[in-house]
Amino acid sequence: MTDFAATKAMFDLPEGMIYLDGNSLGPLPKATKDRVSAMIEDEWGKMLITGWNKAGWMQQPGAIGDRIGRLIGAEPGHVMMGDTLSIKVYQAVASALEMTPDRRVVLSDNGNFPSDLYIVQGLLKSLGEDYELRVVNPEDVADNITDEIAVLMLTEVDYRTGRKHDMKALTELAQAQGVVTVWDLAHSAGALPVDLAGCNADFAVGCTYKYLNSGPGGPAFIYVAPRHVDSARPALSGWLGHEAPFAFDLDYRPGNGIERMRVGTPPMIQLAALGASMDIWDQVDMQALRARSIALCDRFISGVEASCPALTLASPRDGTARGSQVSFAFEHGYAAMQALIARGVIGDFRAPTTMRFGFTPLYIDEGDVDGAVAIIADVMNNQLWDKPEYKIRAAVT
Amino acid sequence: MTDFAATKAMFDLPEGMIYLDGNSLGPLPKATKDRVSAMIEDEWGKMLITGWNKAGWMQQPGAIGDRIGRLIGAEPGHVMMGDTLSIKVYQAVASALEMTPDRRVVLSDNGNFPSDLYIVQGLLKSLGEDYELRVVNPEDVADNITDEIAVLMLTEVDYRTGRKHDMKALTELAQAQGVVTVWDLAHSAGALPVDLAGCNADFAVGCTYKYLNSGPGGPAFIYVAPRHVDSARPALSGWLGHEAPFAFDLDYRPGNGIERMRVGTPPMIQLAALGASMDIWDQVDMQALRARSIALCDRFISGVEASCPALTLASPRDGTARGSQVSFAFEHGYAAMQALIARGVIGDFRAPTTMRFGFTPLYIDEGDVDGAVAIIADVMNNQLWDKPEYKIRAAVT
């Protein structure tokens, strides 16, 4: 059983702040600063180039990948760290498309994070005019899975509402039609138990700076199923994905298994930060986390609905159909969120009307939920959001 | 005039080590650890998600790009940080190829770093079977520039020998044939003055963990010439390269100018480390650096040639035709390099016979050169390399 009071004590949370935005950028684990300093001073500073061997830098992207793999139900040796999520989406979809060479359509939904759609638009434009990205409503995905589709690319949990796709059912439906699946776990990894192997997923990708608390710009990950990993062609065929990088051959030969999904030099400082965070995650039981996440979200929904009639629930009411976040719709949501942030309740806003709150049991507890509800009720019922300064949009929101 | 004794004092170099491998991984600036700690504690820890605005994280990839831009002769606002060098090569070549839609050949040479060839092999395979990567000898590049070539992709300085291409002449030759140029500055940026604008270069890319001392896995950069930057299509069309990332539109529209070459979330911890290093670089006059680099390399060549008859110079003798490194060929080069490393002279080895030594005036001086020469002479003339333990190849060399 995970001790969530103990995990909460492992984070450095600013005094007086209720941080409900860990689904956007996770907070700082207390151990991270010293871990990064030690890596910089004792490894980079003292070992210099020999750190690649002596400190095991070269093996870390795969070793940390396996620790994340436990959270997402991946087989050991099938998750690799590196690059950004956008790059990992590109890799996965490019490889997946080549597995169905006679098909030309990538199916996704408009609840996907736009970046995933952008990156596929760019890829398909490179591949040729006969390729198509077909974007449907989330509830229409199942009906659109036909033998015309090459790749089904979905984000499991909707970044706006927290609505959760049924990964197992959709993967099964897709595979029955010969469709290859790519699952984006940006709002799943560390948010809820994922069972990639059990769902028979083909490819999966995700980031680490949200629920996995690796810090801004932490490296992403990619998963390739055992049955594909030795045949998937890496479109981004980089040096460290070569079978023998230090042979300096002029021709690319893909490395064994997941190694081929490496591209360039891994970001060792960011990986050190991620390593410190994974020390916490290694102690977490994902079923316990899920139960607590649903309880916290339910408590928040009840509290807000009881006290704020102007807010409309925009997330599924059924906890098992949700990720680890709750959204409410409100016409003046942007200003209301600014008023909340000014009062130490940090959520975020997604156009046009979504106020979004993430619940992360590692460091959020019932006291935080109740405190947030009280402040939200104050802001809403006393129209504290109705001030000019809360209506000025920042560049990054 | 740059005070190189002062810059040397800004680095944390292990006692008793002569580090001649800054062309592979630069050493640790003394200011880096505290800078990174401050970023982690005061920005990520205290500002959390608001750091993107409050700490200016979002602007840093372009701001630091401009500081590197000064070293490589780029117009302000035309260099963007992010990803790895392999990814930046992919971006540059993919965009460049679309500028010559009727041509199918990418020309490069076998002195290019293999990863650049690998990544283009992967790209061309995605684009179709009629594309070709043509790899010639470095001295034959000029003769192979014809109107059949779409893109000329070269690394300015050969990673093995330090041989330097004439960027201006080859760019001119290429453009006279309608060829678009992509220059890899991995062994140029921070090694010698580069004049991208003066050479009329089209695209350039480079990394920061070598001469720019950003630490293992520091972010790469891309340059796009002003005449191309608003028309180049980003093949890796990621979220932060969108014209309005926070509008969350479903369709990609490229951002203004170099912004479109952004892909995913920038690695802010690695960028903080790079920022600390750029504080040193901001003080450096590149002409003074070049003069000193040539003087150090010449001193090393004279010293080694006078004392080690078994070593054959593998680099150009003319300093102006070289980067900031010197290589010697020796049949037992691997073992000899291990013997040197065991004695505190850190260079590296590149198969089959190259012993490589980097000279970086920011922290290497005449005393280091003379000290290295003495140890090399001892190892060579007393056959100290001829021991079994020096012949065991490490995974990463």
mmCIF file of C-alpha atoms in Angstrom, chain A residues 112-328:
data_model
loop_
_atom_site.group_PDB
_atom_site.id
_atom_site.type_symbol
_atom_site.label_atom_id
_atom_site.label_comp_id
_atom_site.label_asym_id
_atom_site.label_seq_id
_atom_site.Cartn_x
_atom_site.Cartn_y
_atom_site.Cartn_z
ATOM 1 C CA ASN A 112 -6.541 14.620 -29.253
ATOM 2 C CA PHE A 113 -3.947 17.158 -28.210
ATOM 3 C CA PRO A 114 -3.536 19.400 -31.283
ATOM 4 C CA SER A 115 0.222 18.854 -31.411
ATOM 5 C CA ASP A 116 -0.315 15.186 -32.239
ATOM 6 C CA LEU A 117 -2.488 16.222 -35.160
ATOM 7 C CA TYR A 118 0.047 18.853 -36.271
ATOM 8 C CA ILE A 119 2.949 16.451 -36.269
ATOM 9 C CA VAL A 120 0.996 13.887 -38.290
ATOM 10 C CA GLN A 121 -0.125 16.577 -40.736
ATOM 11 C CA GLY A 122 3.551 17.381 -41.277
ATOM 12 C CA LEU A 123 4.492 13.732 -41.702
ATOM 13 C CA LEU A 124 1.693 12.990 -44.150
ATOM 14 C CA LYS A 125 2.541 16.048 -46.234
ATOM 15 C CA SER A 126 6.072 14.665 -46.564
ATOM 16 C CA LEU A 127 4.776 11.229 -47.525
ATOM 17 C CA GLY A 128 2.540 12.437 -50.339
ATOM 18 C CA GLU A 129 -0.801 13.852 -51.319
ATOM 19 C CA ASP A 130 -2.645 10.546 -51.170
ATOM 20 C CA TYR A 131 -2.277 10.377 -47.384
ATOM 21 C CA GLU A 132 -5.078 11.657 -45.172
ATOM 22 C CA LEU A 133 -5.512 12.538 -41.509
ATOM 23 C CA ARG A 134 -9.158 11.889 -40.648
ATOM 24 C CA VAL A 135 -10.316 13.628 -37.479
ATOM 25 C CA VAL A 136 -13.684 12.634 -36.023
ATOM 26 C CA ASN A 137 -15.518 13.279 -32.773
ATOM 27 C CA PRO A 138 -14.251 11.115 -29.897
ATOM 28 C CA GLU A 139 -17.548 9.253 -29.671
ATOM 29 C CA ASP A 140 -17.417 8.439 -33.386
ATOM 30 C CA VAL A 141 -13.982 6.814 -33.384
ATOM 31 C CA ALA A 142 -15.239 3.244 -33.100
ATOM 32 C CA ASP A 143 -17.612 3.621 -36.042
ATOM 33 C CA ASN A 144 -14.844 5.015 -38.206
ATOM 34 C CA ILE A 145 -12.443 2.128 -37.734
ATOM 35 C CA THR A 146 -12.565 0.353 -41.096
ATOM 36 C CA ASP A 147 -10.133 -1.535 -43.277
ATOM 37 C CA GLU A 148 -9.391 1.769 -45.021
ATOM 38 C CA ILE A 149 -7.563 3.002 -41.918
ATOM 39 C CA ALA A 150 -3.802 2.471 -41.664
ATOM 40 C CA VAL A 151 -3.169 3.864 -38.184
ATOM 41 C CA LEU A 152 -5.415 4.757 -35.261
ATOM 42 C CA MET A 153 -3.738 7.502 -33.246
ATOM 43 C CA LEU A 154 -5.474 8.532 -30.047
ATOM 44 C CA THR A 155 -4.646 10.201 -26.771
ATOM 45 C CA GLU A 156 -6.129 7.968 -24.108
ATOM 46 C CA VAL A 157 -7.219 10.833 -21.842
ATOM 47 C CA ASP A 158 -8.645 14.039 -23.339
ATOM 48 C CA TYR A 159 -6.542 17.008 -22.224
ATOM 49 C CA ARG A 160 -9.602 19.234 -21.951
ATOM 50 C CA THR A 161 -12.207 17.130 -20.184
ATOM 51 C CA GLY A 162 -10.358 14.120 -18.862
ATOM 52 C CA ARG A 163 -12.644 11.821 -20.863
ATOM 53 C CA LYS A 164 -10.958 8.447 -21.174
ATOM 54 C CA HIS A 165 -11.008 6.214 -24.228
ATOM 55 C CA ASP A 166 -11.355 2.458 -23.759
ATOM 56 C CA MET A 167 -7.879 1.466 -24.903
ATOM 57 C CA LYS A 168 -8.495 -2.258 -24.830
ATOM 58 C CA ALA A 169 -11.767 -2.162 -26.751
ATOM 59 C CA LEU A 170 -10.569 0.295 -29.404
ATOM 60 C CA THR A 171 -7.296 -1.542 -29.897
ATOM 61 C CA GLU A 172 -9.194 -4.786 -30.385
ATOM 62 C CA LEU A 173 -11.592 -3.151 -32.828
ATOM 63 C CA ALA A 174 -8.680 -1.629 -34.730
ATOM 64 C CA GLN A 175 -6.665 -4.818 -34.929
ATOM 65 C CA ALA A 176 -9.677 -6.734 -36.196
ATOM 66 C CA GLN A 177 -9.556 -4.389 -39.185
ATOM 67 C CA GLY A 178 -5.787 -4.656 -39.618
ATOM 68 C CA VAL A 179 -5.241 -1.171 -38.175
ATOM 69 C CA VAL A 180 -2.053 -0.367 -36.215
ATOM 70 C CA THR A 181 -2.583 1.627 -32.996
ATOM 71 C CA VAL A 182 -0.570 4.518 -31.562
ATOM 72 C CA TRP A 183 -1.593 5.575 -28.045
ATOM 73 C CA ASP A 184 -0.505 8.885 -26.549
ATOM 74 C CA LEU A 185 -0.227 8.520 -22.766
ATOM 75 C CA ALA A 186 0.520 12.190 -21.995
ATOM 76 C CA HIS A 187 -2.382 12.339 -19.532
ATOM 77 C CA SER A 188 -2.233 8.665 -18.560
ATOM 78 C CA ALA A 189 1.328 7.841 -17.514
ATOM 79 C CA GLY A 190 1.381 8.442 -13.774
ATOM 80 C CA ALA A 191 -2.290 9.421 -13.810
ATOM 81 C CA LEU A 192 -3.834 5.972 -13.863
ATOM 82 C CA PRO A 193 -2.788 2.349 -14.389
ATOM 83 C CA VAL A 194 -2.170 1.609 -18.056
ATOM 84 C CA ASP A 195 -1.881 -1.935 -19.314
ATOM 85 C CA LEU A 196 -0.184 -1.709 -22.690
ATOM 86 C CA ALA A 197 0.668 -5.398 -22.863
ATOM 87 C CA GLY A 198 -2.784 -6.432 -21.678
ATOM 88 C CA CYS A 199 -4.429 -4.156 -24.238
ATOM 89 C CA ASN A 200 -2.161 -5.534 -26.967
ATOM 90 C CA ALA A 201 -1.216 -1.946 -27.916
ATOM 91 C CA ASP A 202 1.141 -1.578 -30.879
ATOM 92 C CA PHE A 203 2.885 1.722 -30.169
ATOM 93 C CA ALA A 204 2.607 4.177 -27.279
ATOM 94 C CA VAL A 205 4.251 7.498 -26.489
ATOM 95 C CA GLY A 206 4.159 9.950 -23.631
ATOM 96 C CA CYS A 207 5.845 12.780 -21.791
ATOM 97 C CA THR A 208 7.331 12.994 -18.299
ATOM 98 C CA TYR A 209 6.931 16.634 -17.263
ATOM 99 C CA LYS A 210 3.273 16.248 -16.292
ATOM 100 C CA TYR A 211 2.365 13.476 -13.848
ATOM 101 C CA LEU A 212 5.901 12.078 -13.822
ATOM 102 C CA ASN A 213 7.369 15.327 -12.417
ATOM 103 C CA SER A 214 10.595 15.444 -14.427
ATOM 104 C CA GLY A 215 10.611 19.234 -14.832
ATOM 105 C CA PRO A 216 10.006 21.549 -17.790
ATOM 106 C CA GLY A 217 11.082 19.894 -21.009
ATOM 107 C CA GLY A 218 11.829 16.481 -19.492
ATOM 108 C CA PRO A 219 12.377 13.729 -22.051
ATOM 109 C CA ALA A 220 9.549 11.774 -23.667
ATOM 110 C CA PHE A 221 9.199 8.024 -24.105
ATOM 111 C CA ILE A 222 8.187 5.559 -26.768
ATOM 112 C CA TYR A 223 6.915 2.000 -26.442
ATOM 113 C CA VAL A 224 6.933 -0.540 -29.246
ATOM 114 C CA ALA A 225 5.238 -3.916 -28.779
ATOM 115 C CA PRO A 226 7.541 -6.972 -28.748
ATOM 116 C CA ARG A 227 5.970 -8.335 -31.937
ATOM 117 C CA HIS A 228 6.908 -5.133 -33.849
ATOM 118 C CA VAL A 229 10.100 -3.906 -32.254
ATOM 119 C CA ASP A 230 12.545 -5.858 -34.382
ATOM 120 C CA SER A 231 10.814 -5.039 -37.657
ATOM 121 C CA ALA A 232 9.701 -1.423 -37.131
ATOM 122 C CA ARG A 233 11.743 0.878 -39.353
ATOM 123 C CA PRO A 234 12.876 3.981 -37.474
ATOM 124 C CA ALA A 235 12.100 6.942 -39.753
ATOM 125 C CA LEU A 236 14.302 9.126 -37.549
ATOM 126 C CA SER A 237 17.320 6.884 -37.937
ATOM 127 C CA GLY A 238 19.815 8.562 -35.642
ATOM 128 C CA TRP A 239 23.271 7.677 -34.455
ATOM 129 C CA LEU A 240 22.382 6.057 -31.152
ATOM 130 C CA GLY A 241 19.697 3.924 -32.779
ATOM 131 C CA HIS A 242 22.365 2.299 -34.947
ATOM 132 C CA GLU A 243 23.306 -1.315 -34.330
ATOM 133 C CA ALA A 244 26.919 -0.253 -33.690
ATOM 134 C CA PRO A 245 27.102 3.525 -33.186
ATOM 135 C CA PHE A 246 30.810 3.527 -32.498
ATOM 136 C CA ALA A 247 31.745 1.598 -35.601
ATOM 137 C CA PHE A 248 31.057 4.837 -37.533
ATOM 138 C CA ASP A 249 29.805 2.942 -40.565
ATOM 139 C CA LEU A 250 28.426 5.100 -43.338
ATOM 140 C CA ASP A 251 25.187 3.108 -43.625
ATOM 141 C CA TYR A 252 22.431 2.890 -41.078
ATOM 142 C CA ARG A 253 21.486 -0.480 -39.614
ATOM 143 C CA PRO A 254 18.790 -0.404 -36.953
ATOM 144 C CA GLY A 255 19.800 -1.436 -33.446
ATOM 145 C CA ASN A 256 18.268 -4.367 -31.625
ATOM 146 C CA GLY A 257 14.752 -3.966 -30.344
ATOM 147 C CA ILE A 258 13.786 -0.689 -28.718
ATOM 148 C CA GLU A 259 17.377 0.616 -29.073
ATOM 149 C CA ARG A 260 16.499 1.579 -32.651
ATOM 150 C CA MET A 261 14.087 4.215 -31.387
ATOM 151 C CA ARG A 262 16.982 6.213 -29.931
ATOM 152 C CA VAL A 263 17.924 9.171 -32.068
ATOM 153 C CA GLY A 264 20.590 11.616 -30.847
ATOM 154 C CA THR A 265 22.527 12.185 -27.626
ATOM 155 C CA PRO A 266 20.233 11.798 -24.596
ATOM 156 C CA PRO A 267 19.693 14.848 -22.337
ATOM 157 C CA MET A 268 21.554 13.560 -19.289
ATOM 158 C CA ILE A 269 20.790 16.519 -16.998
ATOM 159 C CA GLN A 270 17.060 16.250 -17.612
ATOM 160 C CA LEU A 271 17.336 12.469 -17.207
ATOM 161 C CA ALA A 272 18.979 12.965 -13.803
ATOM 162 C CA ALA A 273 15.971 15.060 -12.759
ATOM 163 C CA LEU A 274 13.626 12.378 -14.050
ATOM 164 C CA GLY A 275 15.585 9.737 -12.149
ATOM 165 C CA ALA A 276 15.004 11.567 -8.869
ATOM 166 C CA SER A 277 11.283 11.663 -9.570
ATOM 167 C CA MET A 278 11.178 7.985 -10.534
ATOM 168 C CA ASP A 279 12.579 7.119 -7.092
ATOM 169 C CA ILE A 280 9.198 8.263 -5.771
ATOM 170 C CA TRP A 281 7.236 6.513 -8.495
ATOM 171 C CA ASP A 282 9.042 3.234 -7.838
ATOM 172 C CA GLN A 283 7.216 3.104 -4.482
ATOM 173 C CA VAL A 284 3.740 3.726 -5.873
ATOM 174 C CA ASP A 285 1.061 1.105 -6.339
ATOM 175 C CA MET A 286 -0.895 2.206 -9.388
ATOM 176 C CA GLN A 287 -4.177 0.661 -8.253
ATOM 177 C CA ALA A 288 -3.969 2.521 -4.953
ATOM 178 C CA LEU A 289 -3.132 5.710 -6.818
ATOM 179 C CA ARG A 290 -6.131 5.259 -9.082
ATOM 180 C CA ALA A 291 -8.537 4.692 -6.210
ATOM 181 C CA ARG A 292 -7.282 7.793 -4.453
ATOM 182 C CA SER A 293 -7.341 9.865 -7.635
ATOM 183 C CA ILE A 294 -10.989 9.009 -8.253
ATOM 184 C CA ALA A 295 -11.864 9.748 -4.632
ATOM 185 C CA LEU A 296 -10.173 13.165 -4.755
ATOM 186 C CA CYS A 297 -11.831 14.040 -8.074
ATOM 187 C CA ASP A 298 -15.250 12.928 -6.819
ATOM 188 C CA ARG A 299 -14.815 14.972 -3.641
ATOM 189 C CA PHE A 300 -13.905 18.012 -5.743
ATOM 190 C CA ILE A 301 -16.902 17.592 -8.062
ATOM 191 C CA SER A 302 -19.305 17.245 -5.115
ATOM 192 C CA GLY A 303 -17.842 20.255 -3.371
ATOM 193 C CA VAL A 304 -17.912 22.525 -6.405
ATOM 194 C CA GLU A 305 -21.370 21.463 -7.539
ATOM 195 C CA ALA A 306 -22.745 22.030 -4.057
ATOM 196 C CA SER A 307 -21.344 25.541 -3.816
ATOM 197 C CA CYS A 308 -20.947 26.979 -7.349
ATOM 198 C CA PRO A 309 -24.146 26.818 -9.428
ATOM 199 C CA ALA A 310 -22.534 28.831 -12.249
ATOM 200 C CA LEU A 311 -20.014 26.078 -13.008
ATOM 201 C CA THR A 312 -20.981 23.175 -15.253
ATOM 202 C CA LEU A 313 -19.124 19.873 -15.020
ATOM 203 C CA ALA A 314 -17.303 19.277 -18.304
ATOM 204 C CA SER A 315 -15.731 15.945 -17.298
ATOM 205 C CA PRO A 316 -17.329 12.502 -17.132
ATOM 206 C CA ARG A 317 -19.151 12.058 -13.833
ATOM 207 C CA ASP A 318 -18.156 8.409 -13.706
ATOM 208 C CA GLY A 319 -14.667 8.282 -12.244
ATOM 209 C CA THR A 320 -13.695 5.186 -14.195
ATOM 210 C CA ALA A 321 -14.379 7.043 -17.448
ATOM 211 C CA ARG A 322 -12.071 9.914 -16.451
ATOM 212 C CA GLY A 323 -8.362 10.522 -16.186
ATOM 213 C CA SER A 324 -6.967 12.257 -13.122
ATOM 214 C CA GLN A 325 -8.425 15.702 -13.772
ATOM 215 C CA VAL A 326 -11.727 17.538 -13.520
ATOM 216 C CA SER A 327 -12.912 20.340 -15.780
ATOM 217 C CA PHE A 328 -15.725 22.808 -15.366
#
